[in-house]
mmCIF file of C-alpha atoms in Angstrom:
data_model
loop_
_atom_site.group_PDB
_atom_site.id
_atom_site.type_symbol
_atom_site.label_atom_id
_atom_site.label_comp_id
_atom_site.label_asym_id
_atom_site.label_seq_id
_atom_site.Cartn_x
_atom_site.Cartn_y
_atom_site.Cartn_z
ATOM 1 C CA MET A 1 0.000 0.000 0.000
ATOM 2 C CA SER A 2 1.460 3.393 -1.002
ATOM 3 C CA THR A 3 1.374 6.250 1.416
ATOM 4 C CA VAL A 4 1.186 9.960 0.836
ATOM 5 C CA SER A 5 3.500 12.174 2.806
ATOM 6 C CA LEU A 6 2.100 15.640 3.381
ATOM 7 C CA PRO A 7 3.954 18.663 4.644
ATOM 8 C CA LEU A 8 2.650 19.695 8.049
ATOM 9 C CA ALA A 9 2.054 23.250 6.915
ATOM 10 C CA LYS A 10 -0.053 22.083 4.032
ATOM 11 C CA VAL A 11 -2.094 19.756 6.227
ATOM 12 C CA ASN A 12 -2.857 22.588 8.608
ATOM 13 C CA SER A 13 -3.664 25.073 5.867
ATOM 14 C CA THR A 14 -7.106 26.640 5.683
ATOM 15 C CA ALA A 15 -7.415 25.371 2.118
ATOM 16 C CA GLY A 16 -8.256 21.921 3.519
ATOM 17 C CA TRP A 17 -6.859 18.491 2.643
ATOM 18 C CA PRO A 18 -5.284 18.002 -0.822
ATOM 19 C CA ALA A 19 -7.413 16.360 -3.516
ATOM 20 C CA GLY A 20 -6.820 12.647 -3.984
ATOM 21 C CA THR A 21 -6.007 11.903 -0.361
ATOM 22 C CA GLY A 22 -9.578 10.911 0.551
ATOM 23 C CA LEU A 23 -9.515 13.496 3.292
ATOM 24 C CA GLU A 24 -10.477 16.528 1.264
ATOM 25 C CA TYR A 25 -14.095 16.323 2.587
ATOM 26 C CA TYR A 26 -13.046 16.732 6.205
ATOM 27 C CA ASP A 27 -14.801 19.664 7.859
ATOM 28 C CA ALA A 28 -13.770 20.569 11.396
ATOM 29 C CA ASN A 29 -16.983 22.508 12.005
ATOM 30 C CA ALA A 30 -19.141 19.557 10.857
ATOM 31 C CA GLU A 31 -17.275 17.224 13.203
ATOM 32 C CA ARG A 32 -17.853 19.609 16.092
ATOM 33 C CA VAL A 33 -21.594 19.770 15.308
ATOM 34 C CA SER A 34 -21.735 15.990 14.994
ATOM 35 C CA LYS A 35 -20.144 15.578 18.416
ATOM 36 C CA LEU A 36 -22.620 18.029 19.880
ATOM 37 C CA ILE A 37 -25.534 16.067 18.387
ATOM 38 C CA ASP A 38 -24.121 12.781 19.728
ATOM 39 C CA GLU A 39 -23.757 14.317 23.161
ATOM 40 C CA ALA A 40 -27.306 15.714 23.036
ATOM 41 C CA LEU A 41 -28.685 12.296 22.046
ATOM 42 C CA LYS A 42 -26.737 10.670 24.857
ATOM 43 C CA GLN A 43 -28.106 13.187 27.362
ATOM 44 C CA GLU A 44 -31.658 12.723 26.050
ATOM 45 C CA ALA A 45 -31.358 8.943 26.383
ATOM 46 C CA GLN A 46 -30.110 9.374 29.940
ATOM 47 C CA ARG A 47 -32.919 11.819 30.709
ATOM 48 C CA LYS A 48 -35.525 9.338 29.435
ATOM 49 C CA LYS A 49 -33.899 6.563 31.447
ATOM 50 C CA GLU A 50 -34.117 8.654 34.602
ATOM 51 C CA ALA A 51 -37.707 9.677 33.767
ATOM 52 C CA ARG A 52 -38.724 6.039 33.360
ATOM 53 C CA LYS A 53 -37.563 5.423 36.902
ATOM 54 C CA LEU A 54 -40.213 7.931 37.988
ATOM 55 C CA GLU A 55 -43.009 6.336 35.918
ATOM 56 C CA VAL A 56 -45.294 3.702 37.407
ATOM 57 C CA SER A 57 -47.693 1.709 35.224
ATOM 58 C CA VAL A 58 -50.532 0.198 37.225
ATOM 59 C CA LEU A 59 -52.939 -2.229 35.598
ATOM 60 C CA LEU A 60 -56.357 -2.758 37.208
ATOM 61 C CA LEU A 61 -57.510 -6.317 36.560
ATOM 62 C CA GLY A 62 -60.520 -8.327 37.625
ATOM 63 C CA GLN A 63 -63.824 -9.586 36.301
ATOM 64 C CA SER A 64 -66.646 -7.304 35.244
ATOM 65 C CA GLU A 65 -68.300 -5.462 38.173
ATOM 66 C CA SER A 66 -65.349 -6.136 40.467
ATOM 67 C CA GLY A 67 -64.949 -2.431 41.279
ATOM 68 C CA LYS A 68 -62.030 -1.500 38.983
ATOM 69 C CA SER A 69 -63.634 1.697 37.657
ATOM 70 C CA THR A 70 -64.689 2.754 41.153
ATOM 71 C CA LEU A 71 -61.124 2.349 42.421
ATOM 72 C CA HIS A 72 -59.944 4.262 39.373
ATOM 73 C CA LYS A 73 -62.266 7.146 40.286
ATOM 74 C CA GLN A 74 -61.063 7.063 43.897
ATOM 75 C CA PHE A 75 -57.465 7.490 42.756
ATOM 76 C CA GLN A 76 -58.624 10.323 40.516
ATOM 77 C CA LEU A 77 -60.391 11.939 43.479
ATOM 78 C CA PHE A 78 -57.320 11.679 45.687
ATOM 79 C CA TYR A 79 -54.558 12.603 43.239
ATOM 80 C CA ALA A 80 -56.314 14.609 40.500
ATOM 81 C CA SER A 81 -59.474 16.001 42.062
ATOM 82 C CA HIS A 82 -59.477 18.954 39.649
ATOM 83 C CA THR A 83 -60.108 16.592 36.709
ATOM 84 C CA LEU A 84 -63.034 15.014 38.547
ATOM 85 C CA GLU A 85 -64.486 18.458 39.225
ATOM 86 C CA ARG A 86 -64.225 19.318 35.535
ATOM 87 C CA GLU A 87 -66.005 16.072 34.618
ATOM 88 C CA ARG A 88 -68.706 16.346 37.305
ATOM 89 C CA PRO A 89 -71.500 17.746 35.045
ATOM 90 C CA SER A 90 -70.896 14.952 32.542
ATOM 91 C CA TRP A 91 -71.950 12.323 35.076
ATOM 92 C CA ARG A 92 -75.572 13.575 35.238
ATOM 93 C CA PRO A 93 -76.817 11.558 32.240
ATOM 94 C CA ALA A 94 -74.932 8.499 33.506
ATOM 95 C CA VAL A 95 -76.804 8.792 36.819
ATOM 96 C CA TYR A 96 -80.115 9.142 34.948
ATOM 97 C CA LEU A 97 -79.294 6.047 32.920
ATOM 98 C CA ASN A 98 -78.518 4.039 36.053
ATOM 99 C CA ILE A 99 -81.949 4.928 37.464
ATOM 100 C CA ILE A 100 -83.797 4.054 34.250
ATOM 101 C CA ARG A 101 -81.910 0.770 34.029
ATOM 102 C CA ALA A 102 -82.822 -0.051 37.644
ATOM 103 C CA ALA A 103 -86.506 0.720 36.971
ATOM 104 C CA ARG A 104 -86.447 -1.573 33.925
ATOM 105 C CA THR A 105 -84.901 -4.397 35.956
ATOM 106 C CA LEU A 106 -87.562 -4.057 38.656
ATOM 107 C CA LEU A 107 -90.410 -3.937 36.180
ATOM 108 C CA ASP A 108 -89.060 -6.880 34.182
ATOM 109 C CA GLY A 109 -88.873 -8.881 37.400
ATOM 110 C CA LEU A 110 -92.465 -8.048 38.309
ATOM 111 C CA GLU A 111 -93.771 -8.904 34.852
ATOM 112 C CA HIS A 112 -91.882 -12.209 34.897
ATOM 113 C CA GLU A 113 -93.336 -13.089 38.287
ATOM 114 C CA VAL A 114 -96.869 -12.241 37.111
ATOM 115 C CA ALA A 115 -96.419 -14.324 33.958
ATOM 116 C CA GLN A 116 -95.146 -17.265 36.029
ATOM 117 C CA SER A 117 -98.163 -17.101 38.313
ATOM 118 C CA ILE A 118 -100.550 -17.753 35.414
ATOM 119 C CA ASP A 119 -99.343 -21.291 34.675
ATOM 120 C CA ASN A 120 -97.939 -22.264 38.076
ATOM 121 C CA PRO A 121 -99.378 -22.868 41.546
ATOM 122 C CA PRO A 122 -99.668 -19.727 43.714
ATOM 123 C CA ASP A 123 -96.519 -18.655 45.552
ATOM 124 C CA PRO A 124 -97.205 -19.303 49.260
ATOM 125 C CA ASP A 125 -94.870 -16.466 50.271
ATOM 126 C CA PHE A 126 -96.606 -13.892 48.085
ATOM 127 C CA PRO A 127 -99.679 -15.057 46.134
ATOM 128 C CA ILE A 128 -100.346 -12.841 43.131
ATOM 129 C CA SER A 129 -103.949 -11.719 42.853
ATOM 130 C CA LYS A 130 -105.694 -10.117 39.892
ATOM 131 C CA GLY A 131 -105.354 -6.790 41.669
ATOM 132 C CA ILE A 132 -101.565 -7.129 41.747
ATOM 133 C CA THR A 133 -101.522 -8.125 38.077
ATOM 134 C CA ASP A 134 -103.541 -5.035 37.155
ATOM 135 C CA GLU A 135 -101.265 -2.800 39.233
ATOM 136 C CA VAL A 136 -98.138 -4.190 37.549
ATOM 137 C CA MET A 137 -99.666 -3.649 34.122
ATOM 138 C CA GLY A 138 -100.604 -0.101 35.110
ATOM 139 C CA MET A 139 -97.080 0.716 36.287
ATOM 140 C CA SER A 140 -95.680 -0.738 33.075
ATOM 141 C CA MET A 141 -97.858 1.537 30.927
ATOM 142 C CA ILE A 142 -96.986 4.642 32.948
ATOM 143 C CA LEU A 143 -93.241 3.974 32.882
ATOM 144 C CA GLN A 144 -93.021 2.893 29.246
ATOM 145 C CA PRO A 145 -92.034 6.362 27.871
ATOM 146 C CA LEU A 146 -89.217 6.621 30.430
ATOM 147 C CA LEU A 147 -87.954 3.112 29.677
ATOM 148 C CA GLU A 148 -87.950 3.872 25.954
ATOM 149 C CA ALA A 149 -85.486 6.699 26.639
ATOM 150 C CA GLU A 150 -82.852 4.206 27.840
ATOM 151 C CA SER A 151 -81.535 3.117 24.434
ATOM 152 C CA PRO A 152 -81.202 6.628 22.906
ATOM 153 C CA LEU A 153 -79.401 7.890 26.014
ATOM 154 C CA ALA A 154 -77.087 4.870 26.058
ATOM 155 C CA LEU A 155 -76.378 5.400 22.360
ATOM 156 C CA GLU A 156 -75.494 9.029 23.068
ATOM 157 C CA LEU A 157 -73.158 8.046 25.883
ATOM 158 C CA ASN A 158 -71.560 5.492 23.560
ATOM 159 C CA GLY A 159 -70.922 8.163 20.949
ATOM 160 C CA GLY A 160 -73.144 6.408 18.408
ATOM 161 C CA LEU A 161 -71.477 3.037 18.966
ATOM 162 C CA THR A 162 -74.144 0.609 17.798
ATOM 163 C CA GLY A 163 -74.666 -2.978 18.861
ATOM 164 C CA ARG A 164 -74.386 -2.155 22.563
ATOM 165 C CA ALA A 165 -77.371 -2.685 24.857
ATOM 166 C CA SER A 166 -76.222 -0.178 27.442
ATOM 167 C CA ALA A 167 -73.721 2.604 28.077
ATOM 168 C CA TYR A 168 -70.033 1.816 28.133
ATOM 169 C CA ALA A 169 -67.289 3.901 29.668
ATOM 170 C CA ARG A 170 -64.462 4.426 27.213
ATOM 171 C CA TYR A 171 -61.786 7.040 26.680
ATOM 172 C CA GLY A 172 -63.269 10.528 26.137
ATOM 173 C CA TRP A 173 -66.919 9.564 26.679
ATOM 174 C CA GLN A 174 -67.576 12.702 28.779
ATOM 175 C CA ALA A 175 -67.039 14.983 25.788
ATOM 176 C CA LEU A 176 -69.645 13.033 23.818
ATOM 177 C CA ILE A 177 -72.465 13.771 26.229
ATOM 178 C CA ASN A 178 -71.276 17.228 27.318
ATOM 179 C CA PRO A 179 -69.610 18.822 24.263
ATOM 180 C CA ARG A 180 -69.960 22.429 25.422
ATOM 181 C CA ARG A 181 -68.624 21.883 28.903
ATOM 182 C CA SER A 182 -67.566 25.138 30.531
ATOM 183 C CA SER A 183 -66.546 26.439 33.913
ATOM 184 C CA SER A 184 -70.149 27.488 34.588
ATOM 185 C CA ASP A 185 -71.273 23.859 34.814
ATOM 186 C CA THR A 186 -74.874 24.786 33.960
ATOM 187 C CA LEU A 187 -77.551 22.360 32.838
ATOM 188 C CA THR A 188 -77.406 23.851 29.347
ATOM 189 C CA ASP A 189 -74.050 22.113 28.974
ATOM 190 C CA LEU A 190 -75.967 18.865 28.402
ATOM 191 C CA THR A 191 -77.055 17.716 24.985
ATOM 192 C CA PRO A 192 -80.750 18.137 24.047
ATOM 193 C CA GLY A 193 -81.251 14.385 24.350
ATOM 194 C CA ALA A 194 -79.890 14.272 27.894
ATOM 195 C CA LEU A 195 -81.990 17.292 28.868
ATOM 196 C CA ARG A 196 -85.144 15.551 27.610
ATOM 197 C CA VAL A 197 -84.301 12.497 29.703
ATOM 198 C CA ALA A 198 -83.836 14.708 32.784
ATOM 199 C CA GLU A 199 -87.284 16.247 32.269
ATOM 200 C CA MET A 200 -88.817 12.839 31.655
ATOM 201 C CA LEU A 201 -87.285 11.425 34.815
ATOM 202 C CA ARG A 202 -88.684 14.314 36.847
ATOM 203 C CA SER A 203 -92.180 13.740 35.453
ATOM 204 C CA HIS A 204 -91.973 9.980 36.194
ATOM 205 C CA ALA A 205 -90.258 10.254 39.586
ATOM 206 C CA GLN A 206 -93.390 9.385 41.547
ATOM 207 C CA ALA A 207 -94.037 6.283 39.421
ATOM 208 C CA VAL A 208 -90.428 5.092 39.849
ATOM 209 C CA GLU A 209 -90.680 5.702 43.598
ATOM 210 C CA ARG A 210 -93.876 3.655 43.756
ATOM 211 C CA LEU A 211 -92.242 0.818 41.820
ATOM 212 C CA TRP A 212 -89.246 0.785 44.163
ATOM 213 C CA ARG A 213 -91.500 0.678 47.250
ATOM 214 C CA TYR A 214 -93.953 -1.833 45.787
ATOM 215 C CA PRO A 215 -94.510 -4.756 48.232
ATOM 216 C CA LEU A 216 -93.955 -7.474 45.605
ATOM 217 C CA VAL A 217 -90.610 -5.892 44.627
ATOM 218 C CA ILE A 218 -89.523 -5.823 48.267
ATOM 219 C CA SER A 219 -90.548 -9.476 48.656
ATOM 220 C CA LEU A 220 -88.730 -10.617 45.508
ATOM 221 C CA LEU A 221 -85.535 -8.813 46.503
ATOM 222 C CA ALA A 222 -85.665 -10.212 50.027
ATOM 223 C CA ARG A 223 -86.118 -13.751 48.699
ATOM 224 C CA ARG A 224 -83.377 -13.225 46.086
ATOM 225 C CA LYS A 225 -85.790 -13.951 43.264
ATOM 226 C CA MET A 226 -84.776 -10.658 41.662
ATOM 227 C CA ARG A 227 -81.301 -9.152 41.357
ATOM 228 C CA VAL A 228 -80.538 -5.494 40.712
ATOM 229 C CA GLU A 229 -77.190 -3.816 40.203
ATOM 230 C CA GLU A 230 -75.376 -3.027 43.440
ATOM 231 C CA SER A 231 -75.711 0.714 42.859
ATOM 232 C CA ALA A 232 -79.478 0.597 42.183
ATOM 233 C CA PRO A 233 -80.670 0.944 45.822
ATOM 234 C CA TYR A 234 -78.370 3.932 46.330
ATOM 235 C CA PHE A 235 -79.789 5.876 43.373
ATOM 236 C CA LEU A 236 -83.416 4.861 43.899
ATOM 237 C CA ASN A 237 -83.261 5.962 47.532
ATOM 238 C CA ALA A 238 -81.873 9.344 46.390
ATOM 239 C CA LEU A 239 -84.447 9.840 43.633
ATOM 240 C CA SER A 240 -86.002 13.048 45.000
ATOM 241 C CA ARG A 241 -82.598 14.742 45.276
ATOM 242 C CA ILE A 242 -81.483 13.613 41.796
ATOM 243 C CA CYS A 243 -84.701 14.875 40.199
ATOM 244 C CA GLN A 244 -84.110 18.456 41.338
ATOM 245 C CA HIS A 245 -83.654 21.011 38.535
ATOM 246 C CA ASP A 246 -80.287 22.148 39.917
ATOM 247 C CA TYR A 247 -78.989 18.610 40.460
ATOM 248 C CA MET A 248 -75.244 18.158 40.241
ATOM 249 C CA PRO A 249 -73.750 14.716 41.000
ATOM 250 C CA THR A 250 -71.967 14.428 44.325
ATOM 251 C CA THR A 251 -68.692 12.560 44.606
ATOM 252 C CA GLU A 252 -70.604 9.660 46.155
ATOM 253 C CA ASP A 253 -72.957 9.645 43.162
ATOM 254 C CA ILE A 254 -70.028 9.434 40.749
ATOM 255 C CA LEU A 255 -68.456 6.583 42.694
ATOM 256 C CA HIS A 256 -71.737 4.635 42.559
ATOM 257 C CA VAL A 257 -72.348 5.075 38.816
ATOM 258 C CA ARG A 258 -72.182 1.781 36.962
ATOM 259 C CA MET A 259 -70.873 1.947 33.395
ATOM 260 C CA GLN A 260 -69.162 -1.116 31.994
ATOM 261 C CA THR A 261 -65.668 -0.312 30.711
ATOM 262 C CA LEU A 262 -65.157 -0.789 26.997
ATOM 263 C CA GLY A 263 -61.551 -1.094 25.863
ATOM 264 C CA VAL A 264 -58.973 0.712 27.998
ATOM 265 C CA VAL A 265 -59.405 3.926 29.994
ATOM 266 C CA GLU A 266 -56.142 5.581 31.055
ATOM 267 C CA HIS A 267 -55.516 8.211 33.700
ATOM 268 C CA GLN A 268 -52.285 9.867 34.754
ATOM 269 C CA PHE A 269 -51.656 10.923 38.342
ATOM 270 C CA LEU A 270 -48.779 12.867 39.837
ATOM 271 C CA VAL A 271 -47.870 11.140 43.102
ATOM 272 C CA HIS A 272 -45.417 12.856 45.476
ATOM 273 C CA GLN A 273 -43.485 10.309 47.490
ATOM 274 C CA ALA A 274 -40.149 10.408 49.337
ATOM 275 C CA GLY A 275 -39.366 13.837 47.960
ATOM 276 C CA LYS A 276 -39.927 12.831 44.346
ATOM 277 C CA ASP A 277 -42.795 13.260 41.895
ATOM 278 C CA TYR A 278 -43.847 9.989 40.287
ATOM 279 C CA THR A 279 -46.086 9.782 37.241
ATOM 280 C CA TRP A 280 -48.614 7.002 37.707
ATOM 281 C CA ARG A 281 -50.294 5.667 34.594
ATOM 282 C CA MET A 282 -53.335 3.702 35.652
ATOM 283 C CA TYR A 283 -55.120 1.513 33.117
ATOM 284 C CA ASP A 284 -58.722 0.449 33.715
ATOM 285 C CA VAL A 285 -59.595 -2.369 31.326
ATOM 286 C CA GLY A 286 -62.848 -4.158 30.548
ATOM 287 C CA GLY A 287 -63.302 -7.239 32.724
ATOM 288 C CA ALA A 288 -65.940 -9.156 30.761
ATOM 289 C CA ARG A 289 -64.728 -12.467 29.363
ATOM 290 C CA GLY A 290 -64.893 -11.200 25.799
ATOM 291 C CA GLN A 291 -62.563 -8.277 26.619
ATOM 292 C CA ARG A 292 -59.836 -10.024 28.593
ATOM 293 C CA GLN A 293 -57.614 -10.497 25.533
ATOM 294 C CA THR A 294 -57.156 -6.699 25.481
ATOM 295 C CA TRP A 295 -55.136 -6.969 28.711
ATOM 296 C CA ILE A 296 -52.110 -8.665 27.115
ATOM 297 C CA PRO A 297 -50.501 -5.631 25.361
ATOM 298 C CA TYR A 298 -50.288 -3.849 28.721
ATOM 299 C CA PHE A 299 -48.514 -6.688 30.541
ATOM 300 C CA ASP A 300 -44.998 -5.947 29.249
ATOM 301 C CA ASP A 301 -44.679 -2.484 30.799
ATOM 302 C CA ALA A 302 -46.697 -3.138 33.957
ATOM 303 C CA THR A 303 -44.929 -2.025 37.133
ATOM 304 C CA ALA A 304 -47.726 -3.363 39.312
ATOM 305 C CA ILE A 305 -51.034 -5.151 38.934
ATOM 306 C CA LEU A 306 -53.966 -4.464 41.215
ATOM 307 C CA PHE A 307 -56.286 -7.452 41.051
ATOM 308 C CA LEU A 308 -59.763 -6.829 42.445
ATOM 309 C CA ALA A 309 -61.805 -9.759 43.701
ATOM 310 C CA PRO A 310 -65.374 -8.935 44.874
ATOM 311 C CA ILE A 311 -65.810 -11.343 47.772
ATOM 312 C CA SER A 312 -69.461 -10.289 48.123
ATOM 313 C CA ALA A 313 -70.163 -12.163 44.855
ATOM 314 C CA PHE A 314 -70.073 -15.610 46.482
ATOM 315 C CA ASP A 315 -73.776 -16.080 45.700
ATOM 316 C CA GLN A 316 -73.742 -14.629 42.160
ATOM 317 C CA GLN A 317 -73.095 -15.949 38.679
ATOM 318 C CA LEU A 318 -71.336 -14.285 35.756
ATOM 319 C CA ALA A 319 -73.616 -12.178 33.572
ATOM 320 C CA GLU A 320 -72.041 -13.762 30.476
ATOM 321 C CA ASP A 321 -72.175 -17.319 31.874
ATOM 322 C CA ALA A 322 -74.975 -18.176 34.288
ATOM 323 C CA GLY A 323 -73.290 -21.506 35.090
ATOM 324 C CA THR A 324 -70.125 -19.941 36.560
ATOM 325 C CA ASN A 325 -69.926 -18.639 40.105
ATOM 326 C CA ARG A 326 -68.325 -15.187 40.205
ATOM 327 C CA LEU A 327 -66.047 -15.962 43.146
ATOM 328 C CA GLU A 328 -64.772 -19.117 41.453
ATOM 329 C CA ASP A 329 -64.175 -17.172 38.247
ATOM 330 C CA SER A 330 -62.133 -14.589 40.187
ATOM 331 C CA LEU A 331 -59.999 -17.344 41.693
ATOM 332 C CA GLN A 332 -59.361 -18.953 38.303
ATOM 333 C CA LEU A 333 -58.510 -15.601 36.753
ATOM 334 C CA PHE A 334 -56.152 -14.672 39.593
ATOM 335 C CA THR A 335 -54.411 -18.060 39.332
ATOM 336 C CA ALA A 336 -53.907 -17.574 35.582
ATOM 337 C CA ILE A 337 -52.370 -14.114 36.139
ATOM 338 C CA CYS A 338 -50.049 -15.390 38.880
ATOM 339 C CA SER A 339 -48.708 -18.118 36.579
ATOM 340 C CA SER A 340 -48.079 -15.767 33.631
ATOM 341 C CA LYS A 341 -44.395 -15.591 32.626
ATOM 342 C CA ILE A 342 -44.914 -12.093 31.191
ATOM 343 C CA LEU A 343 -45.725 -10.741 34.655
ATOM 344 C CA GLU A 344 -42.782 -12.248 36.536
ATOM 345 C CA LYS A 345 -41.244 -8.819 37.233
ATOM 346 C CA ALA A 346 -44.483 -6.991 38.002
ATOM 347 C CA GLY A 347 -45.664 -6.460 41.549
ATOM 348 C CA LEU A 348 -48.995 -8.167 42.227
ATOM 349 C CA ILE A 349 -51.495 -6.783 44.740
ATOM 350 C CA LEU A 350 -54.688 -8.643 45.626
ATOM 351 C CA LEU A 351 -57.544 -6.440 46.785
ATOM 352 C CA LEU A 352 -60.514 -8.257 48.328
ATOM 353 C CA ASN A 353 -63.218 -5.795 47.412
ATOM 354 C CA LYS A 354 -66.834 -5.040 48.405
ATOM 355 C CA VAL A 355 -66.455 -6.175 52.008
ATOM 356 C CA ASP A 356 -69.298 -3.833 52.985
ATOM 357 C CA LEU A 357 -71.706 -5.698 50.686
ATOM 358 C CA LEU A 358 -70.479 -9.034 52.043
ATOM 359 C CA LYS A 359 -71.227 -7.828 55.577
ATOM 360 C CA GLN A 360 -74.745 -6.763 54.532
ATOM 361 C CA LYS A 361 -75.443 -10.152 52.972
ATOM 362 C CA LEU A 362 -74.205 -12.081 56.006
ATOM 363 C CA GLU A 363 -76.212 -9.877 58.372
ATOM 364 C CA ALA A 364 -79.291 -10.509 56.201
ATOM 365 C CA GLY A 365 -78.839 -14.252 56.727
ATOM 366 C CA ARG A 366 -77.193 -15.269 53.470
ATOM 367 C CA LYS A 367 -75.298 -18.526 53.823
ATOM 368 C CA VAL A 368 -71.912 -19.228 52.266
ATOM 369 C CA ARG A 369 -71.985 -22.694 50.755
ATOM 370 C CA LYS A 370 -69.600 -24.535 48.465
#
């Protein structure tokens, strides 16, 4: 290999490297800029590495109606209460929907019981007379306009998502029902459809109250021949307050609202701990059997998993599978998560939820049987 010997003065000249040496494209300024870019990239990578140490990804897992969304809202209340305040007006139509859904459940249960009494021997605990049958039919006719408002309101909450029987909580749903939300938080912030439902609920409040206090309903609930959502008694007992023209959901109202999660709802919270600010990313995912496959993409980055098991559900079956006990399903699901190789590095927290409802059931004489 031949070499080229260059005079030092020529090498250091401002004219640059001589042609033919392969070094004539050398630019000292470009090299300096390149080094600065490399250093900036290195610092950015280090900054991101340090930032990741302050990020916590928490995945809320559990079957449907296990209390994941309620826990999510409680974290929001504690660490980002200002966002909950901004969303507060948006929860009005969700509260209305919960009441209408509860009224439908009660009425469906009454009509089923009346229909059963026609072809079966009288129920010794509560024989159904012709008078009761006529009263049930009368309540059904009065409440029909209110019940017919359920589907349009649910469709509005879903943002026009068809094929869904009820409202589903998904990312950004509040803006769908309350598009002109402002700091005034007035009732005019609601859509025309939601306003019509509010007026309709006020005009049917007495009929809903009568249905809730109806002796046959009380008997069926006491004998567990009818099941309502866990939040239904709370809202039905607060009907007069909710039907006021200036009604604004309380924090307790928001925590009791039942809207099944569709897909993944994410919230970020700034948590100050040990002198540092940590960014918590909390993911609330749908717990129905058909949605559990959506959990997998979030497993890789999970710092911790909060698994919620509703121990009050010992006497209930899955809504999507009447042959499966809810407590047994929770145990099977928890076992599957514990044995997952993907989650070996994630912290796992088991939260036995709805203890207050378990206490109520035990005090009412419910027996726990295998």
